[in-house]
PDB file of C-alpha atoms in Angstrom:
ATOM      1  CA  UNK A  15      32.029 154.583  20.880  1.00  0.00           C
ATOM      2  CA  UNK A  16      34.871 154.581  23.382  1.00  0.00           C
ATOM      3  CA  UNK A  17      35.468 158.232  25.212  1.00  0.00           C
ATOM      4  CA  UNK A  18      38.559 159.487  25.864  1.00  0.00           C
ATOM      5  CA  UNK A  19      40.925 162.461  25.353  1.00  0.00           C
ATOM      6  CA  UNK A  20      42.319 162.731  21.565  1.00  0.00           C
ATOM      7  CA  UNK A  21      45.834 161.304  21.814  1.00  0.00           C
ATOM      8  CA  UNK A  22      48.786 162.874  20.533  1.00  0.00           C
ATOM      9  CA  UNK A  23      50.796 160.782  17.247  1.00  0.00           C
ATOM     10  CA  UNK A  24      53.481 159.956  19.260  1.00  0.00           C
ATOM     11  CA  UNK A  25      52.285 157.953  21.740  1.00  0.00           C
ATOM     12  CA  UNK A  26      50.321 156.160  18.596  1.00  0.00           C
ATOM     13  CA  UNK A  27      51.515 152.672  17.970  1.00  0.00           C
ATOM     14  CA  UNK A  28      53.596 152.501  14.938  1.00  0.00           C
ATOM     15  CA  UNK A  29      54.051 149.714  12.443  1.00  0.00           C
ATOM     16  CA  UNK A  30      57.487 149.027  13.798  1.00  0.00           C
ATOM     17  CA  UNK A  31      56.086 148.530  17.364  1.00  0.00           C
ATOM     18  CA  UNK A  32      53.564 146.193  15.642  1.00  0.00           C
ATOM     19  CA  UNK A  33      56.107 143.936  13.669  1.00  0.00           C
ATOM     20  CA  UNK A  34      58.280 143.753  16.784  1.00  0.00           C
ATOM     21  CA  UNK A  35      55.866 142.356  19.283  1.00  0.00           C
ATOM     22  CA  UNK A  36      55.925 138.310  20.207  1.00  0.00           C
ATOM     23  CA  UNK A  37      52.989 136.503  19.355  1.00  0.00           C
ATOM     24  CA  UNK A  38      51.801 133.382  20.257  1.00  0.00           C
ATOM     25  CA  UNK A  39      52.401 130.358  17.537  1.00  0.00           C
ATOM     26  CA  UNK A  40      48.946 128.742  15.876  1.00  0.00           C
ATOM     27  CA  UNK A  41      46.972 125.529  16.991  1.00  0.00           C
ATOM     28  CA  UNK A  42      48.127 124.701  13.055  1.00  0.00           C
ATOM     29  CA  UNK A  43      50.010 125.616  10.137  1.00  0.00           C
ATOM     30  CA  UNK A  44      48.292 124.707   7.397  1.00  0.00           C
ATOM     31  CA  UNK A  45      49.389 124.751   3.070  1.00  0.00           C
ATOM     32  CA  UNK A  46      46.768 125.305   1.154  1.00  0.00           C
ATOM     33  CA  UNK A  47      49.087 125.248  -1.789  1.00  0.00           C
ATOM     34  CA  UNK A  48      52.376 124.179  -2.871  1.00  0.00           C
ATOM     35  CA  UNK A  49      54.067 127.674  -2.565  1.00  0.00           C
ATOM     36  CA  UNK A  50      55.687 128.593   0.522  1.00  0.00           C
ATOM     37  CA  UNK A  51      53.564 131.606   0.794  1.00  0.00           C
ATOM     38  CA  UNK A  52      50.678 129.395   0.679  1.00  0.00           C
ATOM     39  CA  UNK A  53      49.623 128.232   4.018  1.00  0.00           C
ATOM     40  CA  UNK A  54      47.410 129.666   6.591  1.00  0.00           C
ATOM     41  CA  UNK A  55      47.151 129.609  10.554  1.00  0.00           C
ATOM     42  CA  UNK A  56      44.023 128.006  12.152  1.00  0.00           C
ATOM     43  CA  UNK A  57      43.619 128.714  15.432  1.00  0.00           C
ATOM     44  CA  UNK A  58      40.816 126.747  17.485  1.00  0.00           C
ATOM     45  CA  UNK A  59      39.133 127.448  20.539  1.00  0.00           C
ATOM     46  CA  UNK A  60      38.727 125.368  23.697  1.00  0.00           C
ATOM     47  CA  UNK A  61      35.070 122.839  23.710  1.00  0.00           C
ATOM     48  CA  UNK A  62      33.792 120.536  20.661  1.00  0.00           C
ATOM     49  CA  UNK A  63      32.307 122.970  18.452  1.00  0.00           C
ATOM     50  CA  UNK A  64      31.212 123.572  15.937  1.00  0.00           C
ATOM     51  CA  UNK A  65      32.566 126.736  16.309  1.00  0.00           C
ATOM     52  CA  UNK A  66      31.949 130.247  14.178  1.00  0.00           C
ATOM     53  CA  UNK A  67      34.653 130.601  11.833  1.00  0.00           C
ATOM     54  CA  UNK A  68      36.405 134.039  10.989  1.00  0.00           C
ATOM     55  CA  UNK A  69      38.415 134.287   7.473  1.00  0.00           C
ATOM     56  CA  UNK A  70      40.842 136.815   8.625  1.00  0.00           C
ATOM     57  CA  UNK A  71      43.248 138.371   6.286  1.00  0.00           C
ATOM     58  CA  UNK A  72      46.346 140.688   7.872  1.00  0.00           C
ATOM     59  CA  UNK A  73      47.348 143.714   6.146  1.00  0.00           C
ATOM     60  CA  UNK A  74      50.709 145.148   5.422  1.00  0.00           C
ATOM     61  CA  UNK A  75      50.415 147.473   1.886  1.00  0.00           C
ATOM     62  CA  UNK A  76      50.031 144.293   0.207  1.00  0.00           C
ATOM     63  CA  UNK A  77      54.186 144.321   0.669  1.00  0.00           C
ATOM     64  CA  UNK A  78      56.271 141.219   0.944  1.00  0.00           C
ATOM     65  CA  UNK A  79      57.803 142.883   4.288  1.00  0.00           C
ATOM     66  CA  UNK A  80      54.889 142.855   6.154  1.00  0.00           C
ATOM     67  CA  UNK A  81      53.321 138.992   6.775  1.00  0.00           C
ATOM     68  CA  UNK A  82      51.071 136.880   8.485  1.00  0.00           C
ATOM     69  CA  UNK A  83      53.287 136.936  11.909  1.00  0.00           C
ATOM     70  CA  UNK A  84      52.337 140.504  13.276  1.00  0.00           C
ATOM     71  CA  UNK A  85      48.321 139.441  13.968  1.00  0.00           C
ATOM     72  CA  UNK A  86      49.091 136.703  15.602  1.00  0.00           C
ATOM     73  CA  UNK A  87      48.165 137.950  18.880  1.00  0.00           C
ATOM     74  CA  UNK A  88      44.747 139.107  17.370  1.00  0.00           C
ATOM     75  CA  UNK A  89      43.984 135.672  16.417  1.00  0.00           C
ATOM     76  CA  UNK A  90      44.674 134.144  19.750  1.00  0.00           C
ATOM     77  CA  UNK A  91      42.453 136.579  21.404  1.00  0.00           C
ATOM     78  CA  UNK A  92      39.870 135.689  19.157  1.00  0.00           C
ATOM     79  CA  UNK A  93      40.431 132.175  19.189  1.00  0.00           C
ATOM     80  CA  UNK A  94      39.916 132.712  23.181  1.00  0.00           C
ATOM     81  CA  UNK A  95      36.586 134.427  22.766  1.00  0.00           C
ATOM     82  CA  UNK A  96      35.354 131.152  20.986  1.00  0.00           C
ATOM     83  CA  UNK A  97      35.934 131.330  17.963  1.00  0.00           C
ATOM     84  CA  UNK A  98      37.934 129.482  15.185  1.00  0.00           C
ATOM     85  CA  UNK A  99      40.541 131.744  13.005  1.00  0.00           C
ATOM     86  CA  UNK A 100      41.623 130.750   9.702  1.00  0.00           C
ATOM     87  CA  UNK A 101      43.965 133.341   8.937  1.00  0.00           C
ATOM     88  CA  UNK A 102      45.285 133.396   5.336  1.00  0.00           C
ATOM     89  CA  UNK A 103      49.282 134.037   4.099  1.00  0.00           C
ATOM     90  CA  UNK A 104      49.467 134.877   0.720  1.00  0.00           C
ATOM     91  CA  UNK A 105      52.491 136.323  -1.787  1.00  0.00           C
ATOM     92  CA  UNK A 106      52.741 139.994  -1.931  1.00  0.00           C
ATOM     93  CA  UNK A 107      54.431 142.445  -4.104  1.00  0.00           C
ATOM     94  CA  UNK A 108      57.690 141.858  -3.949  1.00  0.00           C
ATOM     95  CA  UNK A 109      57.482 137.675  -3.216  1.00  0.00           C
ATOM     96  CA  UNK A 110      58.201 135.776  -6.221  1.00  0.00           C
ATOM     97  CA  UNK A 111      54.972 135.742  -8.878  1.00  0.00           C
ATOM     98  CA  UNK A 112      53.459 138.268  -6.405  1.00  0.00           C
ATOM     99  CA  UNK A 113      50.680 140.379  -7.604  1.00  0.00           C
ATOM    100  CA  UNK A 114      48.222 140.185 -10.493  1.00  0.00           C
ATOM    101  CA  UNK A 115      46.587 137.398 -10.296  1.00  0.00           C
ATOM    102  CA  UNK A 116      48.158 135.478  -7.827  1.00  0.00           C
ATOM    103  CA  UNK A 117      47.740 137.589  -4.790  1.00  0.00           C
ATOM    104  CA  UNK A 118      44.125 137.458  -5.340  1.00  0.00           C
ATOM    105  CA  UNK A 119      44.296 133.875  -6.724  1.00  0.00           C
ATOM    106  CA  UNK A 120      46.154 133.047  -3.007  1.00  0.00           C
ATOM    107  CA  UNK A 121      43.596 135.198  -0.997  1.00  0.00           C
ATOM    108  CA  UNK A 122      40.791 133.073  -2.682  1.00  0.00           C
ATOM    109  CA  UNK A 123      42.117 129.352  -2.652  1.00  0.00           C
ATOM    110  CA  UNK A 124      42.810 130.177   1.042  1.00  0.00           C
ATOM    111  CA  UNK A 125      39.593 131.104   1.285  1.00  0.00           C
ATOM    112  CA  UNK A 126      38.440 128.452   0.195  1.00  0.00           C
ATOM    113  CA  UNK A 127      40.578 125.921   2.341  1.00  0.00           C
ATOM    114  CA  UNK A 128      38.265 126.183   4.666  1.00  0.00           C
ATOM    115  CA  UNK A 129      36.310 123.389   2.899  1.00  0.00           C
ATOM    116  CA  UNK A 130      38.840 121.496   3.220  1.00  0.00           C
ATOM    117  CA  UNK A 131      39.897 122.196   7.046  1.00  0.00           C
ATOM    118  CA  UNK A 132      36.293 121.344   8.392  1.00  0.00           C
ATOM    119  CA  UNK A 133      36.523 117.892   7.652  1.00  0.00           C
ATOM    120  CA  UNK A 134      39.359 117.758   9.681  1.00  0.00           C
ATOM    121  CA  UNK A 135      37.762 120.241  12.158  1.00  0.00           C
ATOM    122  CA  UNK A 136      34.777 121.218  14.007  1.00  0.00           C
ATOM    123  CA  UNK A 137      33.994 124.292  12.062  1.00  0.00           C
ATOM    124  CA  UNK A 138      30.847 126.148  11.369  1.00  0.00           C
ATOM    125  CA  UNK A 139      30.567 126.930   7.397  1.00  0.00           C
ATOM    126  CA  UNK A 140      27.126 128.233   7.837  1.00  0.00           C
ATOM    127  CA  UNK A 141      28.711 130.793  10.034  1.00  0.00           C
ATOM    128  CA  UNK A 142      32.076 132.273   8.175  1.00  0.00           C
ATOM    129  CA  UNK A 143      32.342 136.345   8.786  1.00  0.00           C
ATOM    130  CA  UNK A 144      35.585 138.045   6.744  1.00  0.00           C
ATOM    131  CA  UNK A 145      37.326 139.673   8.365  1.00  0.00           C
ATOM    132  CA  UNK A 146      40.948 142.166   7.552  1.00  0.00           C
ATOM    133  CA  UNK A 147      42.985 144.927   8.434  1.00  0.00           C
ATOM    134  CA  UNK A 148      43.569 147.291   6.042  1.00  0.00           C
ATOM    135  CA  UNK A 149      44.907 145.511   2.871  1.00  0.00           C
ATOM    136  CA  UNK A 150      43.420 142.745   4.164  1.00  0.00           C
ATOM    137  CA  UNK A 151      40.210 144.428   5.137  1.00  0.00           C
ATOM    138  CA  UNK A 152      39.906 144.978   0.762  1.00  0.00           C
ATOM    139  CA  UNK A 153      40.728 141.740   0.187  1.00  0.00           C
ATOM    140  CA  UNK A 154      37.735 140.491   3.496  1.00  0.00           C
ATOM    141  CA  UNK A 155      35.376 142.487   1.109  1.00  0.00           C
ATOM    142  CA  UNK A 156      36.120 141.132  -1.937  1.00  0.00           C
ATOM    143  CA  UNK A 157      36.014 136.979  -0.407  1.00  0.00           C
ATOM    144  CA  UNK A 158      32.562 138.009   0.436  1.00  0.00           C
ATOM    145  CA  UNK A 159      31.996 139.736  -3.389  1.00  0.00           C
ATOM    146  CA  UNK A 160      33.514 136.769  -5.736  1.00  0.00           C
ATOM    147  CA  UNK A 161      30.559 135.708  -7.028  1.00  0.00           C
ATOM    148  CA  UNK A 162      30.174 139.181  -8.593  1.00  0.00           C
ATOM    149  CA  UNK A 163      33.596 138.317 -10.181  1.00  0.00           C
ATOM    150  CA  UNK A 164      33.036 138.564 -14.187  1.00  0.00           C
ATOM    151  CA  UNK A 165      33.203 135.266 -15.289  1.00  0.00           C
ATOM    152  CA  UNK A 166      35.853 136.838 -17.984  1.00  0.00           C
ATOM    153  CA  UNK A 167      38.381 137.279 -15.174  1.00  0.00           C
ATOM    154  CA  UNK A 168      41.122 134.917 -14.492  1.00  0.00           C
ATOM    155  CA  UNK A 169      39.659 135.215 -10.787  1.00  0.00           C
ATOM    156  CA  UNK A 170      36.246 133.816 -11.600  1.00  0.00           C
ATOM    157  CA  UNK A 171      35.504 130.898  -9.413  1.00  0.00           C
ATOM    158  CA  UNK A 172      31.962 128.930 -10.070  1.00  0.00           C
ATOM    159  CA  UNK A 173      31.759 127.807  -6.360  1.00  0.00           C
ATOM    160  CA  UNK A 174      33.788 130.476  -4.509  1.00  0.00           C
ATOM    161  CA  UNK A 175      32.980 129.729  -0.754  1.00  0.00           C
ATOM    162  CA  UNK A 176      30.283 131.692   1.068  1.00  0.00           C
ATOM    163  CA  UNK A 177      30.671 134.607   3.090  1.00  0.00           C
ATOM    164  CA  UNK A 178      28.017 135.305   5.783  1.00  0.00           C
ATOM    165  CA  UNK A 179      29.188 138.770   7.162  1.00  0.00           C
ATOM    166  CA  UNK A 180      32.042 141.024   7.032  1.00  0.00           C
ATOM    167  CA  UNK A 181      34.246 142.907   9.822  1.00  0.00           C
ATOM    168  CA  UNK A 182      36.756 145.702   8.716  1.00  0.00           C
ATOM    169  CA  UNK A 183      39.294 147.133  10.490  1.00  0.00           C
ATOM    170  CA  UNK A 184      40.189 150.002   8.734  1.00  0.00           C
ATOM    171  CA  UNK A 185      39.900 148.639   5.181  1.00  0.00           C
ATOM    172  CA  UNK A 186      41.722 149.737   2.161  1.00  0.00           C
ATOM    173  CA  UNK A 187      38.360 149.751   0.325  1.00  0.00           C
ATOM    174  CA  UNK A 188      39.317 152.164  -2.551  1.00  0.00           C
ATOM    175  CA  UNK A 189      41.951 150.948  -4.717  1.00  0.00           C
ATOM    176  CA  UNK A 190      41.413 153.754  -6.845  1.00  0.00           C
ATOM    177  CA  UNK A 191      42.073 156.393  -4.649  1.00  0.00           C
ATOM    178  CA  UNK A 192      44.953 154.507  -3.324  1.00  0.00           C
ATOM    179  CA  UNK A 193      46.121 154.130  -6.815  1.00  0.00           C
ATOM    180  CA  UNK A 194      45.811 158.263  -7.127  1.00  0.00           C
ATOM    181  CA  UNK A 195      47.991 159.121  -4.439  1.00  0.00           C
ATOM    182  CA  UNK A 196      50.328 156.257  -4.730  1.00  0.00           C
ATOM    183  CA  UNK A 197      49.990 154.870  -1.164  1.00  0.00           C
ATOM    184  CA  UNK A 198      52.954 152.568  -0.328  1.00  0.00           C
ATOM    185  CA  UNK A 199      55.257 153.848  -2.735  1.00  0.00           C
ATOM    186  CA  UNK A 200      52.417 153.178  -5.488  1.00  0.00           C
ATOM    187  CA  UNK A 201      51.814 149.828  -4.262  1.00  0.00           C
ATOM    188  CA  UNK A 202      48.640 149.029  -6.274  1.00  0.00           C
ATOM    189  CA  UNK A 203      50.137 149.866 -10.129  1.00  0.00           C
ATOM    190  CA  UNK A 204      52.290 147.367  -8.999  1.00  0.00           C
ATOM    191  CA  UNK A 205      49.723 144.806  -7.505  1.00  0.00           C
ATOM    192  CA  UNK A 206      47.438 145.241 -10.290  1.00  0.00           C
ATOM    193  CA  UNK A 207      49.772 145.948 -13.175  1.00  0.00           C
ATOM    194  CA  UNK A 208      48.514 148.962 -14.211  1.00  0.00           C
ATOM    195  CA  UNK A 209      46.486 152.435 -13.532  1.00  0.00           C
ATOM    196  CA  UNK A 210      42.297 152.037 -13.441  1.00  0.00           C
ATOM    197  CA  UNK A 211      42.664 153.319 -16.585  1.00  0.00           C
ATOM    198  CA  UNK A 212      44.760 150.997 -17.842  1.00  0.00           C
ATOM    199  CA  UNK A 213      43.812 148.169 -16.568  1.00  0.00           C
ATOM    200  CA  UNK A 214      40.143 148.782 -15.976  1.00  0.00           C
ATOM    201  CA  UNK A 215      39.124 144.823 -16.011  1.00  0.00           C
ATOM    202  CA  UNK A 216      41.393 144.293 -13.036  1.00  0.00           C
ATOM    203  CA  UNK A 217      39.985 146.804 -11.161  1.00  0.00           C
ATOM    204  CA  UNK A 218      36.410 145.507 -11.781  1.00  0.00           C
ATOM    205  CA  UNK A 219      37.466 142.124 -10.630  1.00  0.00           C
ATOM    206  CA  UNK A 220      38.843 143.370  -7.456  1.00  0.00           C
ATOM    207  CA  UNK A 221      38.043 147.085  -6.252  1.00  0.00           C
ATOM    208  CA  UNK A 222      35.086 147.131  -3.636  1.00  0.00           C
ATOM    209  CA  UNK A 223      34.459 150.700  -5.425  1.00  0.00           C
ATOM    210  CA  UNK A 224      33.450 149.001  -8.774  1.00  0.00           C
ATOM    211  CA  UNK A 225      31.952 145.405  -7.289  1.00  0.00           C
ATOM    212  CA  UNK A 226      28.041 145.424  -5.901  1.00  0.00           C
ATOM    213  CA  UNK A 227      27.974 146.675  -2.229  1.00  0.00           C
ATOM    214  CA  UNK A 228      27.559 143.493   0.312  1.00  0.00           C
ATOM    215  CA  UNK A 229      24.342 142.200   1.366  1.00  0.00           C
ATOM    216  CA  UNK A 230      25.309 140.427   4.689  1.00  0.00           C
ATOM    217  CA  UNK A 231      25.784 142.126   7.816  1.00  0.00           C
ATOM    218  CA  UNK A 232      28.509 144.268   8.179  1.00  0.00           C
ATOM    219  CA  UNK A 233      30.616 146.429  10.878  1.00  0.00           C
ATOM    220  CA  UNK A 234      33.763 148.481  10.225  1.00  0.00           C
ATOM    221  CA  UNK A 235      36.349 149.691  12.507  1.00  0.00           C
ATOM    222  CA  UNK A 236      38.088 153.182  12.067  1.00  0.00           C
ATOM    223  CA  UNK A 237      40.358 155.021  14.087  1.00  0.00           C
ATOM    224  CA  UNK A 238      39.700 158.419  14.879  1.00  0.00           C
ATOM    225  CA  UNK A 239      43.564 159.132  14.634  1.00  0.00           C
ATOM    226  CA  UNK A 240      44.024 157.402  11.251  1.00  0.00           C
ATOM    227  CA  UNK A 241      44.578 160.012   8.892  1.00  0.00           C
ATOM    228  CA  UNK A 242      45.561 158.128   6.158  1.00  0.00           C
ATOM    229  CA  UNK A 243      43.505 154.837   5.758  1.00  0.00           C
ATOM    230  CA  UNK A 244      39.869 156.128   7.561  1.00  0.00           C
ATOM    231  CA  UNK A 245      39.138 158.337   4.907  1.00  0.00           C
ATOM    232  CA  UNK A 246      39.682 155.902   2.202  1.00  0.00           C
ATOM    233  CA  UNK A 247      37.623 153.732   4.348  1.00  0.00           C
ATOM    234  CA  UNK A 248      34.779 156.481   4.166  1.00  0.00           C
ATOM    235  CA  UNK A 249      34.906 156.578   0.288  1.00  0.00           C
ATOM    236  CA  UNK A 250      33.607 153.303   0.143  1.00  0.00           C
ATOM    237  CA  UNK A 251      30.911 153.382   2.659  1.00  0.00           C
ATOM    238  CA  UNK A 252      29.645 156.823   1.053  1.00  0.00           C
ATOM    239  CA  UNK A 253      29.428 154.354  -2.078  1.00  0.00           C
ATOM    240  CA  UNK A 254      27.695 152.215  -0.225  1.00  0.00           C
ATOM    241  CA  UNK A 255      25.101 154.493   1.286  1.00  0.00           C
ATOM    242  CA  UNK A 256      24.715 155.927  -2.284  1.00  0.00           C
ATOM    243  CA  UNK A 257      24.057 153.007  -4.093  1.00  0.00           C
ATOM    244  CA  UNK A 258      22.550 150.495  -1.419  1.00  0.00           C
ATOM    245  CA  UNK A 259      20.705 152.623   1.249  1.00  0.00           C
ATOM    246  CA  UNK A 260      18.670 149.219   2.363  1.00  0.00           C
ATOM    247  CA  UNK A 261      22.182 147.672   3.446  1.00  0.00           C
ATOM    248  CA  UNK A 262      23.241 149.006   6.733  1.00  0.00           C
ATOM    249  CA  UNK A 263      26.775 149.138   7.965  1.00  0.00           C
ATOM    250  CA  UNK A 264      27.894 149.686  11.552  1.00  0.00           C
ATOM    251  CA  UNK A 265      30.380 152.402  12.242  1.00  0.00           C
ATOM    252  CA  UNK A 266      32.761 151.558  15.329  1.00  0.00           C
ATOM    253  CA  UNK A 267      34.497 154.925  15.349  1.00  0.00           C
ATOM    254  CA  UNK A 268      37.289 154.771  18.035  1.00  0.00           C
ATOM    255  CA  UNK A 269      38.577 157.547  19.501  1.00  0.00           C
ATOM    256  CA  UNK A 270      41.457 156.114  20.457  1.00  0.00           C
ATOM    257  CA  UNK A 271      43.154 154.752  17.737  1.00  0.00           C
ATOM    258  CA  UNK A 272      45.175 155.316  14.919  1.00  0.00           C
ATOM    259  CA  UNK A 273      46.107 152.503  12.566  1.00  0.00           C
ATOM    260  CA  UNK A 274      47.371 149.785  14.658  1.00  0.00           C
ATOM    261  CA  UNK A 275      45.910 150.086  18.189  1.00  0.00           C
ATOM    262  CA  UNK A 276      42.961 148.129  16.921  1.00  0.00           C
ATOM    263  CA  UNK A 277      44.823 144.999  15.905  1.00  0.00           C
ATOM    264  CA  UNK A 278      46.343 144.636  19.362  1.00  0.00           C
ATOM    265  CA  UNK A 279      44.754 143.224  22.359  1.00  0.00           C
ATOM    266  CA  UNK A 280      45.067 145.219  25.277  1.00  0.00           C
ATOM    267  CA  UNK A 281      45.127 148.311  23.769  1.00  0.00           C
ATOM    268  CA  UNK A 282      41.691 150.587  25.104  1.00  0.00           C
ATOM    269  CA  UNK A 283      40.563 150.070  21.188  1.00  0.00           C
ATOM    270  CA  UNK A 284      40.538 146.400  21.686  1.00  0.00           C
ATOM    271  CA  UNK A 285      37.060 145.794  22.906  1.00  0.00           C
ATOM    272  CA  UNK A 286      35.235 147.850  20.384  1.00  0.00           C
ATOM    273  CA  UNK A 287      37.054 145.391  17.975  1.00  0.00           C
ATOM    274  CA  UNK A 288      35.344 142.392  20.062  1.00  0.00           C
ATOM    275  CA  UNK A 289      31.995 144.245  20.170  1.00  0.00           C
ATOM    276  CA  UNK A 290      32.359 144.756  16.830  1.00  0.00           C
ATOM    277  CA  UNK A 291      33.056 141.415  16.161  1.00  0.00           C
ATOM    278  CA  UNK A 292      30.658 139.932  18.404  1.00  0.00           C
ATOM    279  CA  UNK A 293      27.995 142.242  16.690  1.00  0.00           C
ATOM    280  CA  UNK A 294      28.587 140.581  13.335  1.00  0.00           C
ATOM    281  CA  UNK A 295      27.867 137.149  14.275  1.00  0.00           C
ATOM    282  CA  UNK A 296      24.981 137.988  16.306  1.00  0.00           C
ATOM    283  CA  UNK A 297      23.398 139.722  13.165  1.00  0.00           C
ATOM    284  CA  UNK A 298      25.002 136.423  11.123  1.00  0.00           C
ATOM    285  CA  UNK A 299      21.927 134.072  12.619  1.00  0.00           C
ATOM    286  CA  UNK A 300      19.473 133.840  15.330  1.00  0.00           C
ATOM    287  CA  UNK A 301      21.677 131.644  17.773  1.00  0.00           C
ATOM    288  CA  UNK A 302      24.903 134.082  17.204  1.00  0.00           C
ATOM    289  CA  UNK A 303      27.893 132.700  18.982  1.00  0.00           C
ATOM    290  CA  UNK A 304      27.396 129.378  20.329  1.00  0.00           C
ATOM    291  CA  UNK A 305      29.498 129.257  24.131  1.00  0.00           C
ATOM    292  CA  UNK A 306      31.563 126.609  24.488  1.00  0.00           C
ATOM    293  CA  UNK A 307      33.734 125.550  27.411  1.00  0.00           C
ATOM    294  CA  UNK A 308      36.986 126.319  27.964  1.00  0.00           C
ATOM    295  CA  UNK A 309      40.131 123.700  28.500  1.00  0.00           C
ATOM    296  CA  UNK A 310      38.698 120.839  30.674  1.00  0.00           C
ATOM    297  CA  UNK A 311      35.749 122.618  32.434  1.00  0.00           C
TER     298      UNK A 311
END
């Protein structure tokens, strides 16, 4: 864990700041499906790969306002670090046919793209990690949960694409909770259609707190300064701990972060995020991340 002195809010970066900053365009835009909303960016390192593949999925309160453009910069600096980024746009609340199902029916066929993109590219299916911020972190757990999908839900998929490890940065993991105190202007009734009351199925299809805990290696990423998404991020680990003691997951806690700092290279957060990361495909397989040169060298 980073040192440092606690930081005051204001000099926290704020989701304005985030949305504002430049980032660099993708090796590829890619559809995955005829929507607008459905394409993804793949982003490839320098060398001839195969390379390590992370499933990344941005955040954004599951909102239509917040898309795939303001991690753009975290791609690129992963990309850099060797590995390839398939990071996944999807429709939101508020996007046309956004929500239940078709968020999560978006999340999973880009997902599953991936299939698709490595005959086209040198990329490493026996080494995919998931990997999101916030929203996206719940929706990185559940791509690596969908074959604990009930096969009564219209998100059941009989060949759902493997997941080999999972990195959160701050993830949304409780939708109930969220549900309770209406996060994003009560964002998930609107995603899911309903309370966990009242539409209990959904919720069991979806919610890390109701699927089985993860078997694969796993690291999360919480910011010591987050007040509002690191304890829902503790909820589900407590779960986890409860329910799967054998399973361990890492705990980056960084001290000097709030929400955003960790989704921005350069920030002093930033290279827990690669150590964290890193750690996940080194605990993926023996040979962890395979170097490959860079440019012409």
């Amino acid at each position: 864990m980073m040192s440092g002195s606690p930081l005051e809010a204001q000099n926290l970066i704020t989701a304005a700041e985030v949305m504002a900053m430049e980032t660099p365009p993708p090796t590829h835009r890619v559809a995955y499906g005829p929507d607008p909303l459905q394409f993804g960016h793949l982003r490839l390192p320098g060398g001839e790969g195969p390379f390590p593949v992370v499933l990344f999925v941005h955040g954004g309160c599951w909102l239509s306002e917040y898309g795939i453009g303001h991690t753009g910069s975290l791609e690129a600096a992963w990309a850099e670090a060797g590995y390839a980024v398939w990071s996944v746009e999807y429709r939101r609340v508020g996007d046309p046919a956004g929500g239940w199902p078709n968020t999560f029916l978006d999340v999973a066929a880009g997902g599953d793209h991936l299939r698709t993109l490595a005959r086209d590219f040198p990329l490493d299916l026996d080494r995919v990690v998931a990997a999101g911020h916030s929203a996206g972190g719940s929706f990185a757990l559940w791509l690596a949960s969908r074959a604990h999908v009930p096969r009564e839900s219209p998100l059941w998929s009989p060949n759902p694409l493997p997941i080999h490890g999972f990195l959160g940065l701050a993830p949304a993991a409780d939708l109930e909770r969220l549900h309770q105190v209406g996060i994003c202007g009560n964002v998930i009734q609107q995603l899911l259609g309903g309370s966990p009351d009242e539409a209990p199925d959904r919720y069991a299809a979806v919610s890390p707190m109701r699927l089985p805990p993860l078997s694969v290696p796993q690291v999360v990423v919480l910011g010591e300064h987050d007040d509002t998404w690191t304890p829902i991020a503790e909820a589900w680990l407590d779960r986890v701990r409860e329910e799967r003691a054998e399973v361990a997951v890492e705990v980056v806690r960084a001290a000097e972060s709030g929400h955003f700092e960790m989704i921005v290279p350069g920030t002093s957060t930033w290279p827990l995020v690669m150590g964290a990361l890193e750690a996940v495909f080194q605990a993926v397989g023996p040979e962890g991340l395979k170097p490959q040169p860079l440019g012409d060298e």
